[in-house]
XYZ file of C-alpha atoms in Angstrom:
566
model
C 55.996 108.482 63.110
C 55.726 105.029 61.613
C 57.930 103.577 64.353
C 58.382 105.384 67.663
C 62.094 104.716 68.112
C 65.294 103.825 66.331
C 64.986 100.643 64.289
C 67.649 98.491 62.651
C 66.560 95.640 60.438
C 69.166 93.079 59.423
C 68.205 91.086 56.332
C 70.261 88.018 55.467
C 71.486 87.781 51.905
C 71.478 84.570 49.935
C 69.663 82.795 47.175
C 65.918 83.063 47.718
C 63.263 81.361 45.679
C 60.513 83.785 44.703
C 56.863 82.754 45.007
C 55.310 81.278 41.911
C 52.706 84.026 41.894
C 53.908 87.508 41.050
C 50.672 89.021 42.368
C 51.522 90.990 45.548
C 47.916 90.758 46.701
C 48.094 86.959 46.615
C 51.224 87.052 48.721
C 49.557 89.386 51.200
C 46.551 87.090 51.434
C 48.763 84.114 52.258
C 50.723 86.138 54.794
C 47.474 87.284 56.404
C 46.357 83.690 56.914
C 49.628 83.008 58.733
C 49.350 86.256 60.695
C 45.888 85.278 61.922
C 47.223 81.922 63.107
C 49.813 83.781 65.225
C 47.779 86.683 66.434
C 46.379 87.039 69.940
C 43.121 88.832 69.144
C 41.810 91.989 70.711
C 38.313 91.458 69.373
C 35.211 92.106 71.343
C 33.837 88.576 71.468
C 36.854 87.396 73.451
C 36.919 90.127 76.060
C 36.106 89.038 79.589
C 35.008 90.408 82.928
C 37.363 89.754 85.807
C 36.713 88.812 89.407
C 34.404 90.944 91.480
C 36.177 93.239 93.980
C 34.897 91.107 96.878
C 36.177 87.860 95.340
C 39.487 89.468 94.390
C 39.987 90.679 97.956
C 39.342 87.160 99.296
C 41.704 85.678 96.700
C 44.448 88.049 97.818
C 44.003 86.942 101.443
C 44.076 83.226 100.600
C 46.314 83.050 97.537
C 48.689 85.807 98.547
C 47.910 87.879 95.444
C 45.389 88.239 92.662
C 44.940 84.965 90.711
C 47.900 84.547 88.379
C 48.255 80.826 87.607
C 47.486 80.220 83.945
C 46.154 77.132 82.232
C 48.986 75.233 80.554
C 47.681 74.632 77.051
C 50.003 72.356 75.042
C 50.357 72.442 71.269
C 48.970 69.280 69.635
C 49.632 69.920 65.926
C 52.207 71.995 64.122
C 52.780 73.433 60.689
C 56.524 73.375 60.420
C 57.331 74.454 63.954
C 54.428 76.859 64.353
C 51.493 75.683 66.460
C 48.348 74.992 64.436
C 46.169 73.568 67.238
C 46.275 73.418 71.034
C 44.517 71.179 73.529
C 41.888 73.837 74.294
C 41.145 74.922 70.711
C 37.995 72.725 70.257
C 36.417 74.389 73.283
C 37.502 77.896 72.331
C 36.213 77.421 68.778
C 32.847 76.299 70.147
C 32.700 79.408 72.346
C 33.470 81.545 69.278
C 30.416 79.991 67.622
C 28.251 81.121 70.536
C 29.751 84.619 70.426
C 29.022 84.863 66.693
C 25.528 83.319 67.052
C 26.582 80.394 64.862
C 25.854 77.641 67.395
C 23.403 74.866 66.546
C 23.287 73.529 70.096
C 24.591 74.485 73.564
C 28.280 74.166 74.364
C 28.569 71.458 77.022
C 31.307 71.261 79.652
C 31.451 67.890 81.415
C 33.221 68.017 84.788
C 34.216 64.716 86.440
C 35.507 64.628 89.974
C 35.168 63.703 93.619
C 33.499 65.272 96.665
C 35.167 68.600 95.872
C 32.600 69.158 93.096
C 29.867 66.769 94.275
C 28.063 69.548 96.158
C 28.032 71.519 92.870
C 29.015 74.852 94.423
C 32.390 75.053 92.644
C 30.757 74.083 89.362
C 27.932 76.545 90.037
C 30.451 79.404 89.908
C 31.889 78.125 86.623
C 28.345 77.762 85.301
C 27.453 81.294 86.412
C 30.548 82.947 84.922
C 30.131 81.255 81.550
C 26.373 81.844 81.610
C 26.939 85.564 82.141
C 29.434 85.657 79.293
C 27.888 83.322 76.708
C 24.326 82.709 77.857
C 22.699 80.017 79.956
C 22.330 76.865 77.855
C 20.069 75.185 80.380
C 20.337 72.758 83.247
C 22.921 70.015 83.427
C 22.269 66.297 83.785
C 19.993 65.946 86.816
C 19.753 63.125 89.352
C 16.470 61.672 90.565
C 17.505 62.292 94.163
C 20.562 63.274 96.180
C 23.492 60.907 96.579
C 22.953 60.888 100.351
C 20.421 62.133 102.867
C 22.189 65.493 103.037
C 23.448 68.089 100.591
C 21.921 70.585 98.162
C 19.251 69.841 95.580
C 20.709 72.088 92.901
C 20.896 69.184 90.416
C 18.205 66.839 91.738
C 14.443 66.740 91.999
C 12.992 69.349 94.330
C 11.203 66.528 96.161
C 11.933 62.797 95.989
C 10.959 59.715 97.942
C 11.405 55.970 97.706
C 14.751 55.909 95.868
C 17.980 54.247 97.081
C 21.208 55.937 95.860
C 24.353 53.940 95.059
C 27.600 55.448 93.742
C 30.882 54.237 92.313
C 32.554 55.940 95.274
C 31.588 52.928 97.391
C 34.514 50.572 97.819
C 32.430 47.398 97.505
C 31.327 46.345 93.991
C 27.844 47.545 93.053
C 25.074 45.077 92.185
C 23.917 47.132 89.186
C 25.765 49.170 86.528
C 26.585 52.856 86.877
C 26.643 55.188 83.868
C 27.897 58.690 83.109
C 26.769 60.306 86.351
C 28.595 57.787 88.545
C 25.321 57.288 90.421
C 22.153 55.260 90.101
C 18.877 55.476 92.009
C 16.836 52.302 92.453
C 13.163 52.321 93.456
C 12.755 50.744 96.896
C 9.003 50.459 96.379
C 6.277 50.842 93.834
C 5.326 54.496 93.482
C 8.773 55.952 94.222
C 8.763 59.409 92.645
C 10.749 62.556 92.057
C 9.344 65.987 91.214
C 11.145 68.651 89.149
C 10.167 72.265 88.559
C 10.256 73.121 84.845
C 11.911 76.309 83.564
C 10.682 76.566 80.011
C 12.382 73.402 78.675
C 10.978 71.913 75.470
C 12.244 68.308 75.661
C 13.719 65.766 78.006
C 15.494 62.419 78.203
C 15.279 59.844 80.969
C 18.311 57.561 81.307
C 17.433 54.188 82.822
C 18.730 50.633 83.063
C 16.784 47.793 81.481
C 17.506 45.279 84.217
C 16.004 41.891 85.048
C 13.305 43.407 87.273
C 11.652 44.814 84.113
C 10.217 47.640 86.177
C 8.536 50.397 84.104
C 9.034 54.103 84.797
C 6.573 56.794 83.709
C 7.091 60.515 83.179
C 4.249 62.905 84.032
C 4.000 66.609 83.191
C 1.437 68.631 85.137
C -0.280 65.395 86.078
C -0.457 63.903 82.556
C 1.719 60.979 81.505
C 3.896 61.871 78.492
C 6.268 58.883 78.377
C 6.623 55.354 79.737
C 9.570 52.996 79.525
C 9.168 49.544 77.996
C 11.695 47.294 79.758
C 12.702 44.018 78.103
C 15.342 42.842 80.571
C 18.141 43.411 78.023
C 20.680 44.652 80.562
C 21.360 47.751 78.442
C 21.276 51.418 79.282
C 18.312 53.081 77.562
C 17.347 56.683 76.793
C 13.629 57.511 76.667
C 12.925 60.896 75.067
C 9.806 63.021 75.408
C 8.436 66.444 74.516
C 7.472 69.058 77.080
C 4.401 71.209 76.293
C 4.749 75.002 76.380
C 4.175 76.663 79.742
C 4.408 73.333 81.604
C 5.182 73.754 85.295
C 6.153 70.442 86.893
C 7.535 67.055 85.855
C 7.396 63.833 87.852
C 9.292 60.571 87.387
C 7.362 57.639 88.880
C 8.495 54.029 89.383
C 5.609 51.703 88.554
C 7.322 48.768 90.208
C 10.003 48.151 92.819
C 13.472 47.768 91.300
C 13.220 50.463 88.604
C 16.665 52.016 88.143
C 17.576 55.452 86.731
C 20.910 57.016 85.786
C 19.699 60.598 85.348
C 17.401 63.056 83.658
C 18.230 65.626 80.972
C 15.979 68.661 80.402
C 16.778 70.802 77.366
C 15.762 74.306 76.342
C 15.787 76.028 72.960
C 18.190 78.850 73.774
C 21.885 78.247 73.212
C 24.655 78.986 75.660
C 26.934 77.027 77.985
C 25.812 73.981 79.969
C 28.040 72.580 82.711
C 27.377 68.933 83.559
C 28.706 68.174 87.034
C 29.606 64.557 87.743
C 31.087 64.666 91.222
C 31.056 61.537 93.395
C 32.287 61.483 97.011
C 35.382 59.292 97.576
C 35.898 58.886 93.808
C 39.245 58.617 92.096
C 40.162 57.642 88.526
C 40.293 53.947 89.442
C 36.758 54.038 90.827
C 35.453 56.085 87.876
C 36.650 53.294 85.582
C 34.165 50.973 87.324
C 31.318 52.695 85.459
C 29.845 50.483 82.741
C 31.970 51.429 79.730
C 29.211 51.040 77.128
C 26.556 52.933 79.078
C 29.057 55.621 80.098
C 30.286 56.156 76.529
C 26.803 56.206 74.991
C 25.542 58.776 77.486
C 28.668 60.919 77.104
C 28.336 60.824 73.311
C 24.733 61.989 73.687
C 25.871 64.967 75.739
C 28.538 65.776 73.072
C 30.785 67.873 75.349
C 33.219 70.381 73.885
C 35.300 70.389 77.054
C 35.841 67.614 79.594
C 37.338 68.538 82.949
C 38.918 65.909 85.194
C 39.076 67.221 88.773
C 40.795 64.496 90.772
C 43.826 63.901 92.975
C 42.772 64.420 96.584
C 41.615 60.857 97.200
C 44.605 59.476 95.307
C 46.965 61.302 97.696
C 45.108 59.911 100.711
C 45.120 56.332 99.427
C 48.810 56.522 98.633
C 49.485 57.672 102.183
C 47.354 54.806 103.543
C 49.153 52.273 101.278
C 45.884 51.377 99.528
C 47.277 52.055 96.061
C 50.583 52.788 94.380
C 51.787 55.545 92.073
C 51.932 53.393 88.947
C 48.291 52.409 89.413
C 47.287 56.040 89.913
C 49.014 56.935 86.638
C 47.559 53.988 84.723
C 44.009 54.715 85.926
C 44.214 58.437 85.166
C 45.451 57.769 81.624
C 42.698 55.222 81.025
C 40.000 57.553 82.350
C 41.214 60.513 80.289
C 41.085 58.359 77.170
C 37.580 57.208 78.007
C 36.176 60.720 78.469
C 37.845 62.073 75.326
C 37.035 59.151 73.008
C 33.665 60.506 71.856
C 32.491 61.832 68.456
C 32.388 65.453 69.662
C 36.230 65.356 70.031
C 36.260 67.563 73.126
C 39.088 69.570 74.558
C 40.458 68.146 77.791
C 41.502 69.947 80.960
C 42.965 68.195 83.990
C 42.576 70.162 87.224
C 44.949 69.153 89.986
C 44.145 68.606 93.667
C 43.745 71.471 96.110
C 45.946 71.941 99.156
C 45.492 69.029 101.593
C 46.591 68.444 105.191
C 46.851 65.486 107.590
C 43.664 66.439 109.442
C 42.349 66.779 112.996
C 43.663 63.418 114.254
C 47.301 64.232 113.438
C 49.801 65.722 115.862
C 50.126 68.672 113.486
C 46.682 68.865 111.807
C 47.826 71.382 109.186
C 50.918 69.520 108.067
C 50.752 69.066 104.298
C 49.711 65.604 103.119
C 52.975 63.893 102.085
C 51.908 62.512 98.683
C 50.105 65.668 97.544
C 52.863 67.235 95.465
C 53.868 63.945 93.846
C 50.259 63.375 92.760
C 50.128 66.946 91.483
C 53.290 66.479 89.409
C 52.073 63.111 88.127
C 48.722 64.546 87.008
C 50.481 67.327 85.114
C 52.751 64.828 83.355
C 49.821 62.595 82.406
C 47.645 65.520 81.279
C 50.237 66.992 78.917
C 51.278 63.615 77.518
C 47.633 62.706 76.836
C 46.972 65.943 74.952
C 45.130 67.711 77.766
C 45.567 71.169 79.202
C 46.596 71.466 82.846
C 45.509 73.746 85.677
C 47.541 73.686 88.896
C 44.813 74.154 91.515
C 47.320 73.838 94.358
C 49.418 76.762 93.116
C 46.379 78.784 92.042
C 44.991 78.792 95.593
C 48.343 79.882 97.022
C 50.252 76.625 97.545
C 51.356 75.432 100.971
C 49.156 76.721 103.796
C 46.195 77.734 101.623
C 43.793 75.366 103.381
C 44.971 76.666 106.761
C 44.278 80.223 105.637
C 40.804 79.211 104.471
C 40.174 77.514 107.801
C 41.220 80.660 109.655
C 38.401 82.482 107.877
C 35.858 79.768 108.741
C 35.760 78.496 105.150
C 36.732 74.845 105.757
C 34.740 72.138 107.542
C 36.160 70.718 110.758
C 37.337 67.591 108.874
C 40.041 69.873 107.404
C 39.328 68.366 103.991
C 36.337 70.085 102.452
C 36.086 73.853 101.894
C 32.642 75.348 102.389
C 30.606 78.438 101.591
C 32.622 81.265 100.099
C 35.693 79.026 100.115
C 34.048 76.805 97.487
C 32.902 79.884 95.593
C 36.484 81.152 95.482
C 37.765 77.832 94.113
C 35.112 77.904 91.407
C 36.076 81.461 90.526
C 39.747 80.494 90.233
C 38.949 77.811 87.656
C 36.414 79.914 85.754
C 38.678 82.953 85.629
C 41.637 80.900 84.393
C 39.477 79.395 81.629
C 38.200 82.803 80.540
C 41.726 84.279 80.618
C 43.016 81.432 78.465
C 40.159 81.962 76.013
C 40.702 85.709 75.802
C 44.428 85.275 75.115
C 44.266 82.359 72.696
C 45.143 83.027 69.044
C 42.437 82.908 66.409
C 43.878 79.915 64.663
C 43.202 79.284 61.011
C 42.554 75.803 59.770
C 45.772 73.774 59.802
C 45.550 72.963 56.092
C 44.854 76.631 55.342
C 48.002 77.723 57.189
C 50.071 75.048 55.457
C 48.700 76.094 52.076
C 49.559 79.715 52.860
C 53.173 78.815 53.588
C 53.355 76.822 50.360
C 51.964 79.764 48.426
C 54.616 82.041 49.867
C 57.596 79.771 49.369
C 56.310 78.302 46.074
C 57.469 74.814 46.881
C 55.054 71.900 46.497
C 57.586 69.571 48.100
C 56.882 70.693 51.656
C 56.572 73.699 53.909
C 59.425 73.276 56.358
C 62.107 72.325 53.856
C 61.189 75.224 51.572
C 61.180 77.738 54.387
C 64.619 76.499 55.417
C 66.119 77.365 52.042
C 64.362 80.711 51.568
C 64.335 82.069 55.119
C 65.480 85.594 55.897
C 66.972 86.503 59.238
C 65.873 89.773 60.806
C 66.770 91.534 64.018
C 65.059 94.659 65.329
C 66.672 96.846 68.017
C 64.732 99.841 69.311
C 64.092 101.914 72.379
C 60.292 101.828 72.312
C 57.944 99.383 70.638
C 54.650 99.886 68.904
C 52.110 97.280 67.804
C 53.738 96.743 64.420
C 57.164 96.078 65.899
C 55.720 93.780 68.578
C 53.985 91.816 65.857
C 57.127 91.731 63.740
C 59.234 90.433 66.633
C 56.667 87.775 67.520
C 56.383 86.679 63.914
C 60.137 86.605 63.401
C 60.619 84.420 66.440
C 58.036 81.982 65.047
C 59.534 82.178 61.556
C 63.039 81.596 62.876
C 61.813 78.506 64.709
C 60.474 77.260 61.381
C 63.936 77.350 59.818
C 66.926 75.379 61.040
C 69.709 77.429 59.430
C 70.354 80.971 58.224
C 72.632 82.647 55.707
C 75.519 84.553 57.257
C 75.903 87.686 55.109
C 73.955 90.559 56.614
C 73.029 94.021 55.406
C 71.727 96.592 57.891
C 68.780 98.712 56.847
C 67.766 101.940 58.521
C 64.102 102.532 59.326
C 63.448 104.364 56.036
C 64.769 101.429 54.043
C 62.810 99.006 56.192
C 59.648 100.967 55.531
C 60.414 100.984 51.837
C 60.747 97.206 51.946
C 57.223 97.002 53.395
C 55.750 99.465 50.955
C 57.318 97.572 48.059
C 54.845 94.799 48.740
C 52.007 97.082 47.730
C 52.853 98.524 44.369
C 49.501 99.798 43.204
C 46.195 101.124 44.514
C 44.453 97.743 44.229
C 47.048 96.036 46.362
C 46.987 98.832 48.906
C 43.241 98.298 49.166
C 43.953 94.660 50.032
C 46.361 95.858 52.715
C 43.761 98.142 54.270
C 40.917 95.621 53.975
C 42.940 93.025 55.863
C 43.441 95.339 58.808
C 47.158 95.893 58.271
C 46.688 99.640 58.681
C 44.766 101.467 61.376
C 42.575 104.531 60.602
C 45.596 106.827 60.967
C 47.586 104.878 58.411
C 49.880 103.268 60.983
C 50.915 99.683 60.347
C 49.196 97.327 62.795
C 50.393 94.339 64.769
C 48.999 91.991 62.141
C 51.082 93.818 59.523
C 54.187 92.973 61.530
C 53.161 89.319 61.757
C 52.368 89.184 58.050
C 55.601 90.900 57.080
C 57.512 88.371 59.181
C 55.836 85.562 57.240
C 56.697 87.202 53.917
C 60.295 87.799 54.934
C 60.706 84.260 56.230
C 59.407 82.918 52.932
C 61.753 85.082 50.860
C 58.913 87.104 49.371
C 60.606 90.425 50.149
C 63.854 91.315 48.435
């Protein structure tokens, strides 16, 4: 059967303006453009693998169930009242390019945050999940040395000596400027060096500050110098680029004089995939991130050309509010300013704000696991700011199970004794929650056509050069479908009709009820000859068994809304 159930279609009568083109195939083409902009695809390149059984079992113990909190992805542009672009579309489109082998460079995710991501383990899980799915695009921005005498070396040299780290997380003003990484390393002596193991990279870039010390830095590959900075004392941030010979094994950065200052090292490979740059600084909040030198920060971010920026903040803001070291209006002002800074780059990245995790008063309190009082207000504020600034939002607090989640982690030995920082598999779980939510949002996002293409399609259907929304208002058809069981066509029709109804502000009152045979005849009337039927089949409106597909329902809804079906 064409429809598996009883169907009633109510079509409103009234004066309808026919499209200027009498070619049914042209109408179908326009409707298909609109259908694609509505459709949630079931195509292979957007399928995803879920959490491993082990991770899912841990998530159920901590979160209370399998992960279910979705990324809130606001609509940024509309055609009529239909969404033409969301906050995450630039990132999803870039991922589509990787899936279709159309990419010209890696897709970069830039994650900014505090100590939660400074150790890189959360970001490592995001990096691993996207690397498995889209390919490893190479290493992120690397630091010459660690930010402190402890911690992993996953994004630093494998061996370093003679460098002093300073970060924007320090409360006192820094004597020298900080760039994109939020960190600088200054040579404490001549001959300070850092060694990196190469992994087949073909080129690199050293970021350094041309300060008054005019201290040169040289880059050596397998013992041979391949680049040397030429400081002039300009006070600017500088990028020195160099080539890496094939089969090279090690790279060393050497300070030729005390006072040389570096902001980071970028090593690039030829293969395309996803790169996750992790910029986590202990004690950082949005106010402290704004202390980075704006020019150096923006130039380095533009060079990285991210397609997604993630802002993972909130924990330190909640603490400082509790300690009366800041106020809510300042938190909001700083977060807005920082979001604008990280999104104001030529690559026009998508933006995702990730809220704070569950937080408690800590071991010195009478009730150590009492929830931190400002936590939920900061969470709500970050959501408000994110959506109003055109960013997507992920509620980390709810995703990890809300109140008591940190206590549950602690009970499993997955939180340090400071009752602030998760560790080990606890960090892995948090990374999986973010990565899985991103991949779910990608898999479910519509394949949106170009905004102008969708608008042109509506104009073609309603034949009104004066504007899409006004024309649709005068030619709209109202349809209701009541049935016991739904198939893909009916689901698509209902979805499309809801969108089409939102596009129109008023409807005609006179209604004629059609039975399912008449409704089918109305569809078939669109395709009056063999050539037009071929268009129908080529556009995927029929499946191999001749059944009308979900896209056919969406397209029919567009045609009906535009008055193209009598």
